[in-house]
Coordinates of C-alpha atoms in Angstrom, one line a residue:
M1 CA 12.3 45.2 12.3
H2 CA 13.5 41.6 13.5
V3 CA 16.5 43.0 15.1
A4 CA 14.2 44.4 17.6
N5 CA 13.2 41.1 19.3
I6 CA 16.4 41.4 21.1
L7 CA 17.0 45.0 22.2
L8 CA 13.6 46.6 21.8
A9 CA 10.0 46.6 21.6
T10 CA 9.1 49.6 19.7
Y11 CA 7.9 51.0 16.7
A12 CA 10.8 51.5 14.0
F13 CA 9.0 52.9 11.5
T14 CA 6.9 55.1 8.9
E15 CA 5.8 56.1 5.6
V16 CA 6.6 53.4 3.1
G17 CA 6.7 52.6 -0.3
Y18 CA 7.6 53.1 -3.8
A19 CA 9.2 50.4 -6.2
L20 CA 10.2 50.1 -9.8
K21 CA 10.0 46.6 -10.9
L22 CA 13.1 45.5 -12.9
P23 CA 13.9 42.1 -14.7
F24 CA 15.1 39.3 -12.4
G25 CA 19.0 39.8 -11.7
F26 CA 20.6 43.3 -11.0
H27 CA 18.3 45.5 -8.6
L28 CA 19.0 49.1 -8.6
P29 CA 17.9 51.7 -6.3
W30 CA 14.1 51.4 -5.7
A31 CA 13.9 48.1 -7.3
S32 CA 11.4 45.4 -7.0
A33 CA 8.7 44.7 -4.5
Q34 CA 4.9 45.4 -4.4
W35 CA 2.5 46.3 -1.7
N36 CA 0.1 43.4 -0.4
N37 CA -2.6 43.4 -2.6
N38 CA -4.8 42.0 0.4
Q39 CA -5.3 45.4 1.9
I40 CA -8.7 47.0 1.7
P41 CA -9.1 48.1 -2.3
L42 CA -9.2 51.7 -3.3
M43 CA -12.3 53.7 -2.3
I44 CA -13.0 57.4 -4.0
P45 CA -15.1 59.9 -1.9
A46 CA -18.2 61.3 -3.8
E47 CA -18.7 65.1 -4.2
Y48 CA -20.6 66.2 -1.1
E49 CA -22.7 69.3 -0.5
E50 CA -22.1 71.0 2.4
P51 CA -25.3 70.8 4.9
E52 CA -26.6 73.6 6.9
T53 CA -26.6 72.0 10.0
P54 CA -23.9 69.8 11.5
S55 CA -24.3 66.2 11.8
N56 CA -22.8 63.4 14.0
R57 CA -20.1 62.8 11.5
I58 CA -16.3 62.4 12.5
A59 CA -13.6 62.8 10.2
I60 CA -10.2 60.8 10.8
I61 CA -7.4 61.7 9.0
G62 CA -4.7 58.9 8.5
A63 CA -5.2 55.2 8.4
G64 CA -2.2 54.1 10.3
A65 CA -2.2 52.7 13.9
G66 CA -3.6 55.9 15.3
G67 CA -6.4 56.7 12.6
S68 CA -7.5 53.0 12.4
S69 CA -7.6 52.4 16.0
A70 CA -9.5 55.6 16.5
A71 CA -12.3 54.5 14.3
F72 CA -12.2 51.4 16.2
W73 CA -12.6 53.2 19.6
I74 CA -15.6 55.2 18.1
A75 CA -17.2 52.0 17.0
K76 CA -16.9 50.6 20.5
A77 CA -18.5 53.7 22.1
K78 CA -21.4 53.6 19.4
E79 CA -22.1 49.9 20.2
R80 CA -22.3 50.3 23.9
W81 CA -24.2 53.6 24.1
G82 CA -26.3 53.2 21.1
L83 CA -25.0 56.5 19.3
D84 CA -25.9 57.4 15.9
V85 CA -22.3 58.4 14.6
E86 CA -20.9 58.1 11.0
I87 CA -17.1 57.6 10.6
D88 CA -15.1 58.5 7.5
V89 CA -11.4 57.7 7.4
F90 CA -9.1 59.7 4.7
E91 CA -6.0 58.2 3.6
A92 CA -3.5 59.8 1.3
K93 CA -1.9 56.6 0.4
D94 CA -3.4 53.5 -1.3
Y95 CA -2.9 51.3 1.6
I96 CA -3.8 50.9 5.4
G97 CA -1.2 51.0 7.9
G98 CA 0.9 54.0 7.6
R99 CA 4.2 53.2 9.1
D100 CA 3.6 49.4 9.0
T101 CA 3.5 47.9 5.6
T102 CA 5.0 44.7 3.8
V103 CA 6.9 44.0 0.5
Q104 CA 6.8 40.8 -1.3
P105 CA 10.2 39.2 -2.2
Y106 CA 10.9 39.1 -6.0
D107 CA 7.2 40.7 -6.4
D108 CA 6.2 36.8 -5.9
P109 CA 2.7 36.5 -3.9
S110 CA 3.7 32.9 -3.0
L111 CA 6.6 34.2 -0.9
A112 CA 5.6 35.3 2.7
P113 CA 5.9 39.2 2.9
I114 CA 8.8 40.7 4.8
E115 CA 7.8 43.6 7.1
L116 CA 9.3 47.1 5.8
G117 CA 7.9 49.2 8.6
A118 CA 7.0 48.7 12.2
S119 CA 8.3 45.0 12.8
I120 CA 7.1 43.9 16.1
F121 CA 4.9 44.4 19.4
V122 CA 5.4 42.7 22.6
E123 CA 3.1 41.5 25.3
V124 CA 3.0 44.5 27.5
N125 CA 1.6 46.3 24.3
K126 CA -1.8 45.3 25.4
N127 CA -3.9 46.8 22.6
M128 CA -1.6 45.2 19.7
W129 CA -1.5 42.1 21.6
R130 CA -5.3 41.7 22.3
A131 CA -6.2 42.7 18.9
A132 CA -4.1 40.1 17.2
H133 CA -5.5 37.5 19.5
E134 CA -9.3 38.7 19.1
F135 CA -9.0 38.9 15.4
G136 CA -7.6 35.4 15.3
F137 CA -4.1 36.0 13.8
N138 CA -1.1 33.9 14.0
L139 CA 1.9 35.3 15.6
S140 CA 5.5 34.3 14.8
D141 CA 8.3 34.8 17.4
S142 CA 10.5 37.5 15.9
A143 CA 13.7 35.7 17.6
E144 CA 13.2 32.9 15.1
G145 CA 16.2 32.3 13.3
S146 CA 18.6 34.6 15.4
N147 CA 21.0 33.4 17.9
T148 CA 24.2 35.2 17.5
L149 CA 24.4 38.9 18.3
G150 CA 27.4 41.2 17.7
I151 CA 28.0 44.8 18.5
W152 CA 30.0 46.4 15.8
D153 CA 31.9 49.9 16.3
G154 CA 33.0 50.4 12.6
K155 CA 36.4 48.8 13.4
E156 CA 35.7 45.5 15.2
F157 CA 33.0 43.6 17.2
I158 CA 33.5 44.8 20.6
L159 CA 30.8 42.2 22.0
T160 CA 29.7 38.8 20.4
V161 CA 27.2 36.6 22.3
R162 CA 25.1 33.6 21.7
S163 CA 21.5 33.2 23.2
S164 CA 18.0 32.1 22.8
G165 CA 16.9 35.2 21.7
T166 CA 15.2 36.9 24.7
L167 CA 16.6 40.1 26.3
G168 CA 17.2 38.8 29.5
T169 CA 19.3 36.1 28.2
W170 CA 21.6 38.5 26.3
W171 CA 22.0 40.5 29.4
S172 CA 22.8 37.6 31.5
T173 CA 25.5 36.1 29.4
I174 CA 29.0 35.8 30.9
K175 CA 30.5 37.9 28.3
V176 CA 28.1 40.7 29.0
L177 CA 28.8 40.5 32.7
W178 CA 32.5 40.5 32.2
R179 CA 32.5 43.5 30.0
Y180 CA 30.1 45.6 31.9
G181 CA 29.8 44.2 35.5
I182 CA 26.9 42.9 36.9
N183 CA 25.4 46.1 38.1
A184 CA 25.1 47.7 34.7
P185 CA 22.6 45.1 33.4
R186 CA 20.7 44.6 36.6
R187 CA 20.3 48.3 37.3
T188 CA 19.1 48.9 33.9
Q189 CA 16.7 45.8 33.8
A190 CA 15.2 47.4 37.1
L191 CA 14.7 50.8 35.8
V192 CA 13.0 49.3 32.7
K193 CA 10.9 47.2 34.8
E194 CA 9.7 50.0 36.8
M195 CA 9.1 52.1 33.6
I196 CA 6.9 49.1 32.3
G197 CA 5.0 49.0 35.6
T198 CA 4.1 52.5 35.2
F199 CA 3.2 52.3 31.7
L200 CA 0.7 49.4 32.1
T201 CA -1.4 51.7 34.3
L202 CA -2.4 53.6 30.9
Y203 CA -4.8 50.5 30.4
S204 CA -6.7 51.0 33.6
T205 CA -10.0 52.5 34.0
S206 CA -9.0 55.3 36.0
L207 CA -6.6 56.9 33.0
G208 CA -8.8 55.3 30.6
S209 CA -12.0 57.1 31.6
S210 CA -10.1 60.3 32.5
P211 CA -8.6 61.5 29.5
W212 CA -5.5 63.8 29.8
Q213 CA -5.0 66.8 27.7
D214 CA -1.6 67.7 28.6
L215 CA 1.4 65.2 28.1
A216 CA 3.7 67.2 30.3
H217 CA 1.1 66.6 33.2
L218 CA 1.0 63.0 32.4
A219 CA 4.8 62.9 32.6
S220 CA 4.9 64.6 35.9
S221 CA 2.2 62.3 37.3
F222 CA 4.2 59.3 36.2
E223 CA 7.2 61.1 37.7
W224 CA 9.0 60.7 34.3
T225 CA 9.6 64.6 33.8
S226 CA 13.4 64.0 34.6
I227 CA 13.4 60.8 32.4
V228 CA 12.2 62.5 29.3
N229 CA 14.2 65.6 29.9
S230 CA 17.4 64.0 29.8
T231 CA 19.5 61.9 27.4
A232 CA 19.5 58.3 28.0
A233 CA 23.4 58.8 28.5
E234 CA 22.8 61.4 31.2
Y235 CA 19.9 59.7 32.8
L236 CA 21.5 56.3 33.0
D237 CA 25.0 57.7 34.1
G238 CA 23.0 59.4 36.8
Q239 CA 21.5 56.2 37.8
G240 CA 25.1 54.8 38.2
V241 CA 25.0 52.5 35.1
N242 CA 28.3 51.6 33.7
P243 CA 28.8 54.4 30.9
K244 CA 30.3 51.8 28.6
F245 CA 27.1 49.6 28.9
T246 CA 24.9 52.7 28.1
R247 CA 26.9 53.7 25.2
E248 CA 27.4 50.2 23.6
M249 CA 24.3 48.0 24.7
V250 CA 21.5 50.6 25.3
E251 CA 22.9 52.6 22.1
A252 CA 22.7 49.5 20.0
A253 CA 19.0 49.3 20.7
T254 CA 18.3 53.0 20.3
R255 CA 20.1 52.9 17.0
V256 CA 18.4 49.9 15.4
N257 CA 15.0 51.4 16.9
Y258 CA 15.3 54.9 16.4
G259 CA 18.4 55.8 14.3
Q260 CA 19.5 58.0 17.3
N261 CA 22.4 57.6 19.8
A262 CA 22.3 57.3 23.5
D263 CA 23.6 60.8 24.0
A264 CA 21.0 62.2 21.6
I265 CA 17.7 60.6 22.4
H266 CA 15.8 61.0 25.7
A267 CA 15.9 58.4 28.3
L268 CA 12.2 57.3 28.0
E269 CA 12.4 56.2 24.5
A270 CA 15.7 54.4 25.2
M271 CA 14.3 52.5 28.0
C272 CA 11.2 51.6 25.7
S273 CA 13.7 50.1 23.3
M274 CA 15.1 47.8 26.1
A275 CA 11.7 46.4 26.8
A276 CA 11.5 43.5 24.7
N277 CA 9.5 40.4 26.1
K278 CA 7.6 38.0 23.9
A279 CA 8.6 40.1 20.8
S280 CA 6.1 38.9 17.9
Q281 CA 4.8 39.9 14.8
V282 CA 1.7 38.9 12.9
V283 CA 2.1 36.1 10.2
G284 CA 1.7 37.9 6.8
G285 CA 2.1 41.5 8.4
N286 CA 1.1 43.6 11.4
W287 CA -1.0 46.1 8.9
Q288 CA -3.8 43.5 9.2
I289 CA -4.6 44.6 12.6
F290 CA -5.1 48.0 11.4
D291 CA -7.1 46.7 8.5
Q292 CA -9.3 44.9 10.9
F293 CA -9.7 48.0 13.0
I294 CA -11.1 49.8 9.8
K295 CA -13.4 47.0 8.9
R296 CA -14.7 46.3 12.4
S297 CA -15.6 50.0 12.9
N298 CA -17.8 49.9 9.9
A299 CA -16.1 53.2 8.7
S300 CA -16.1 54.6 5.4
L301 CA -12.6 54.4 4.1
H302 CA -11.4 56.9 1.2
L303 CA -7.9 55.9 -0.1
N304 CA -5.8 57.8 -2.3
T305 CA -7.5 61.0 -0.8
T306 CA -5.6 64.0 0.8
V307 CA -7.2 66.3 3.1
T308 CA -6.1 69.6 2.1
S309 CA -7.8 71.8 4.8
I310 CA -10.1 71.8 7.7
N311 CA -12.2 74.9 8.4
Q312 CA -14.3 75.5 11.5
K313 CA -17.7 77.0 10.6
A314 CA -19.2 76.7 14.0
S315 CA -18.5 75.5 17.5
N316 CA -19.5 71.9 16.3
K317 CA -19.0 72.0 12.4
F318 CA -15.9 71.4 10.5
V319 CA -15.8 71.5 6.9
V320 CA -13.0 69.1 5.6
H321 CA -12.0 69.6 1.9
T322 CA -10.0 66.7 0.2
I323 CA -8.5 65.9 -3.1
S324 CA -8.4 62.5 -4.8
S325 CA -4.8 61.6 -6.2
V326 CA -6.4 59.3 -8.7
T327 CA -9.6 61.4 -10.1
K328 CA -8.2 64.6 -9.0
Q329 CA -11.9 65.3 -7.6
V330 CA -12.1 67.8 -5.2
S331 CA -14.8 67.4 -2.4
A332 CA -15.9 68.9 0.9
R333 CA -18.0 67.7 3.7
S334 CA -19.0 68.8 7.2
Y335 CA -18.2 67.0 10.3
R336 CA -18.8 67.6 14.1
S337 CA -15.7 66.3 15.1
V338 CA -12.2 65.8 13.2
I339 CA -9.4 63.6 14.5
I340 CA -5.8 64.3 12.9
A341 CA -4.0 61.1 13.0
A342 CA -1.1 61.8 10.8
P343 CA 2.0 64.1 11.3
Y344 CA 0.7 67.6 11.0
H345 CA 3.3 69.4 9.4
S346 CA 4.1 66.5 7.0
A347 CA 0.6 66.4 5.9
S348 CA 0.8 70.0 4.7
L349 CA -2.6 70.5 6.1
S350 CA -4.3 73.8 6.8
V351 CA -6.6 74.6 9.5
H352 CA -8.8 77.5 9.9
L353 CA -10.6 78.1 13.0
L354 CA -13.4 80.6 13.9
D355 CA -10.8 82.4 15.9
D356 CA -7.5 81.5 14.1
A357 CA -5.5 83.7 16.9
S358 CA -7.1 80.6 19.3
M359 CA -5.1 78.1 17.2
P360 CA -2.4 76.4 19.5
V361 CA 1.2 76.2 18.1
I362 CA 2.0 72.6 17.1
P363 CA 6.0 72.7 17.0
P364 CA 7.5 71.2 13.9
Q365 CA 8.6 67.6 14.4
P366 CA 11.9 66.5 12.5
Y367 CA 12.2 62.9 11.4
V368 CA 15.2 60.7 11.0
H369 CA 15.7 60.0 7.3
L370 CA 16.5 56.5 7.2
Y371 CA 17.6 54.2 4.3
V372 CA 16.1 50.3 4.4
T373 CA 17.8 47.7 2.2
L374 CA 16.2 44.4 2.1
V375 CA 18.4 41.9 0.2
S376 CA 18.4 37.9 -0.4
T377 CA 21.5 35.9 -0.3
P378 CA 22.4 32.0 -0.5
N379 CA 25.0 32.7 2.2
P380 CA 23.6 32.2 5.7
S381 CA 25.9 34.7 7.2
A382 CA 27.9 37.8 5.8
R383 CA 31.3 37.5 4.8
T384 CA 33.9 37.3 7.3
R385 CA 36.6 39.3 5.3
F386 CA 33.9 42.4 5.1
F387 CA 34.2 42.7 9.0
G388 CA 38.1 41.8 9.2
L389 CA 37.6 38.4 10.6
K390 CA 39.5 35.3 9.8
D391 CA 37.9 32.5 7.6
K392 CA 37.2 30.3 10.4
D393 CA 35.4 32.9 12.4
T394 CA 31.4 33.4 12.0
V395 CA 29.7 36.6 11.7
P396 CA 26.6 37.1 13.8
N397 CA 23.4 36.8 12.2
M398 CA 22.2 40.1 14.2
V399 CA 24.8 43.0 13.9
L400 CA 24.2 46.2 15.9
T401 CA 26.1 49.0 16.2
T402 CA 27.5 51.7 18.6
W403 CA 29.0 55.3 18.0
E404 CA 31.2 55.0 20.6
R405 CA 34.5 54.7 18.6
A406 CA 33.4 57.6 16.3
R407 CA 33.0 59.9 19.1
F408 CA 36.7 59.9 20.1
S409 CA 38.4 58.7 16.8
E410 CA 40.1 61.1 14.6
E411 CA 39.8 58.7 11.8
D412 CA 36.7 58.0 9.7
E413 CA 35.9 54.8 11.7
K414 CA 32.0 55.0 12.1
P415 CA 29.7 52.3 11.4
E416 CA 28.4 52.3 7.9
F417 CA 25.1 51.2 9.0
N418 CA 22.9 51.0 12.2
S419 CA 22.0 47.4 12.1
L420 CA 22.3 44.4 9.6
S421 CA 20.1 41.4 10.7
Y422 CA 19.2 38.0 8.9
H423 CA 15.7 37.2 9.2
G424 CA 15.6 33.5 8.2
K425 CA 15.0 31.8 4.9
I426 CA 12.7 33.2 2.1
R427 CA 9.4 31.4 2.6
S428 CA 6.9 30.4 0.1
R429 CA 3.8 29.7 2.0
M430 CA 2.3 31.2 5.4
D431 CA 2.9 27.7 7.0
G432 CA 6.7 28.4 6.9
T433 CA 7.6 25.8 4.4
T434 CA 10.4 26.5 2.1
N435 CA 9.7 25.9 -1.6
L436 CA 13.1 25.2 -2.7
T437 CA 11.9 24.3 -6.4
L438 CA 10.6 27.7 -6.6
L439 CA 13.7 29.6 -5.3
G440 CA 16.0 27.5 -7.2
V441 CA 14.9 28.1 -10.9
G442 CA 17.6 29.0 -13.3
D443 CA 21.1 30.3 -12.8
A444 CA 20.4 33.8 -12.4
E445 CA 22.7 35.8 -10.2
G446 CA 22.1 35.1 -6.4
R447 CA 20.1 32.0 -6.7
D448 CA 21.8 29.1 -5.3
E449 CA 21.2 25.7 -7.0
S450 CA 19.8 24.2 -3.7
G451 CA 17.3 27.0 -3.6
E452 CA 18.0 28.1 -0.3
E453 CA 18.1 32.0 0.2
W454 CA 18.1 34.1 3.4
S455 CA 16.5 37.5 3.7
V456 CA 18.7 40.4 5.3
K457 CA 17.6 43.6 6.3
I458 CA 19.8 46.7 6.7
F459 CA 19.2 50.1 8.3
S460 CA 21.6 53.1 7.6
D461 CA 21.6 56.7 7.3
H462 CA 22.8 56.6 3.6
P463 CA 22.1 54.4 0.5
I464 CA 23.8 51.0 0.5
E465 CA 24.9 50.3 -3.2
D466 CA 24.9 46.7 -5.0
R467 CA 28.7 46.8 -4.7
W468 CA 28.6 47.1 -1.1
L469 CA 26.0 44.3 -0.7
R470 CA 28.4 42.0 -2.9
R471 CA 31.4 42.9 -0.6
A472 CA 29.2 42.1 2.5
F473 CA 27.4 38.9 1.3
G474 CA 29.0 37.6 -2.1
K475 CA 26.1 36.4 -4.0
I476 CA 22.8 38.6 -3.9
G477 CA 19.6 38.1 -5.3
W478 CA 16.4 40.3 -4.8
V479 CA 17.1 43.7 -3.6
Y480 CA 14.6 46.3 -2.6
R481 CA 15.6 49.8 -1.3
K482 CA 13.3 52.3 0.5
E483 CA 14.2 55.6 2.1
W484 CA 11.8 57.7 4.3
D485 CA 11.6 59.8 7.3
A486 CA 11.2 57.0 9.6
Y487 CA 11.1 57.9 13.3
P488 CA 10.7 61.4 15.0
V489 CA 14.0 62.9 16.2
L490 CA 13.3 62.5 19.9
P491 CA 15.6 64.8 22.0
P492 CA 15.0 65.5 25.8
T493 CA 12.0 67.7 26.0
D494 CA 9.6 69.2 28.6
T495 CA 7.1 70.4 26.0
F496 CA 4.7 68.5 23.9
P497 CA 2.2 69.3 21.0
P498 CA -1.2 70.1 22.2
I499 CA -3.7 67.3 22.1
K500 CA -6.9 69.4 21.8
L501 CA -6.7 72.0 19.2
A502 CA -10.1 73.2 19.4
K503 CA -13.5 71.9 20.6
G504 CA -13.9 69.0 18.3
L505 CA -10.5 69.0 16.9
Y506 CA -7.9 66.3 18.1
Y507 CA -4.1 65.8 17.2
V508 CA -3.2 61.7 17.9
N509 CA 0.4 62.3 16.8
A510 CA 0.9 64.7 19.8
F511 CA 2.0 61.5 21.6
E512 CA 4.9 61.0 19.4
P513 CA 7.4 63.3 20.9
F514 CA 6.9 61.6 24.3
I515 CA 6.9 57.8 23.2
S516 CA 6.6 56.7 19.5
T517 CA 5.5 53.1 18.9
M518 CA 2.4 51.3 17.0
E519 CA 1.2 50.8 20.7
T520 CA 1.1 54.3 22.0
E521 CA -0.7 55.5 18.8
T522 CA -3.3 53.4 19.7
I523 CA -3.4 54.5 23.3
S524 CA -3.2 58.0 22.1
S525 CA -6.1 57.5 20.0
R526 CA -8.2 55.9 22.5
N527 CA -7.4 58.8 25.0
I528 CA -8.9 61.2 22.2
V529 CA -11.8 59.3 21.3
E530 CA -12.6 59.0 25.2
L531 CA -12.2 62.9 25.3
L532 CA -14.3 63.4 22.3
M533 CA -17.3 61.2 23.5
Q534 CA -17.3 63.0 26.8
E535 CA -17.4 66.3 25.4
E536 CA -19.4 65.9 22.2
F537 CA -21.8 62.9 23.1
G538 CA -21.9 62.8 26.9
A539 CA -20.6 59.3 26.4
S540 CA -17.6 57.3 26.6
I541 CA -15.9 54.3 25.2
C542 CA -17.0 52.1 28.0
K543 CA -20.2 51.3 29.8
S544 CA -20.6 49.4 32.7
V545 CA -21.3 46.0 32.1
P546 CA -22.8 43.6 35.0
N547 CA -21.0 40.4 35.5
A548 CA -18.3 41.3 33.1
S549 CA -16.1 38.3 32.2
V550 CA -12.9 40.5 32.6
T551 CA -12.8 42.8 35.5
E552 CA -10.3 45.4 36.5
E553 CA -8.7 43.2 39.1
S554 CA -7.5 40.8 36.2
K555 CA -4.2 41.3 34.7
D556 CA -5.9 40.8 31.3
F557 CA -8.0 43.9 31.7
V558 CA -7.5 46.4 29.0
Y559 CA -9.7 49.7 29.2
G560 CA -11.6 50.0 25.9
W561 CA -11.7 46.3 25.2
D562 CA -13.1 45.6 28.6
C563 CA -15.6 47.8 30.8

């Protein structure tokens, strides 16, 4: 989600990936792209006999940000406390990453992959940031190649600005101050800064070693109850922010990041969308962080394996039933604890406790159905005529949208997309060089003789057809389409799903209605593993380390990584 580097620092994303490969040239819906073949290969679980007594096995359902990091946190506790614990990770799909995966332009492995799901994380996302550096990954600046921003209302650009790519520079431009006044951006920045300061306490020992079991209580302790219980429009209006700024600039961020408008999404998530500083992504795909979480945990990974049911047989014994989508083999194995790290209702999972009446209610979580269109074009910007501009004008290479005109117009003048962003030239190697010979073969439609092609990502609430793409860009080359339930619908709320479903049974995605990002999934899983370790093993993720190299007084301290 390259657009996020300007106005957000959040998760965009979700389940990914089907493609039918068609010949070079025209690409119809669901055409052309393949998943990165470097992800951990398929592993199929064997048939297990159910033992009479429970063991120290822990099952994790889901291998996305939450599930993979849960395995990693368990491994940290094992190492520090000398625990004898086995970890099984079950993933219904054939890849690690869940909401984060990449696609290969033209199905060509020599071309650098493009993020289809969660695109960026920022420096205050301490788990993701720490993992990227500890695991030795190279990071790319998500602002690369983007220096013009336009906000489109379906009829005209209400604002266009040039900047170096960081959120602060967009906000401080003369055009922004002229349109919204100086108070609106300053007040919003102050509110976001205050929110980030509170958020950072989640990495402290005091919160890390004292796990929460109630998100409403956590919101109250952070004094965030009114923020999460109000729409962004209601809250910022009440804070004296110019309503036009909220419904244009802030809404541009919430629409690109969550597909929701400022008068619908809760204010906490909207402010997260505005918290972009040092936005980055892992070269080759962020999914590699989750791959490393699994590898470094020494967990047994079972891809293409769906968990169909969890049956509690004793207070510390759960039998997990699975089926392989490849072999159709049905298996069962017992576990001391189970962590559900996938959307509960989407997983079609049945849970039976010793006392089913004690099973807490997990409210249904609706999702925004998003259409993602990736396209390559030899044109470095969209056509001026498509946006009703003159030939001498230039179309911004990052186009975000506002719903403000559609709120009051009797005509059908709503934006046709949520965002449209250029992501630089298609690369041929990880070092960032462009292979013009490779990209310039033949005279197939869309491939310029010079070989230069730019990749463009479009988010919309409906399919984008080839005819629309040609009107917008002229020549087009590679096209990839994907639709999925991308983000949770995030209205104001004061109630949240339960974190602990029973003794030894936990739910990572309970955090999603509160804040939904890659980072917060890793925080939620750390909290659950801490709770599990204390309740089941009398242990913790951390153990005091004399003369530790990083102490809590350091700004670099991150609970779980440091102790």
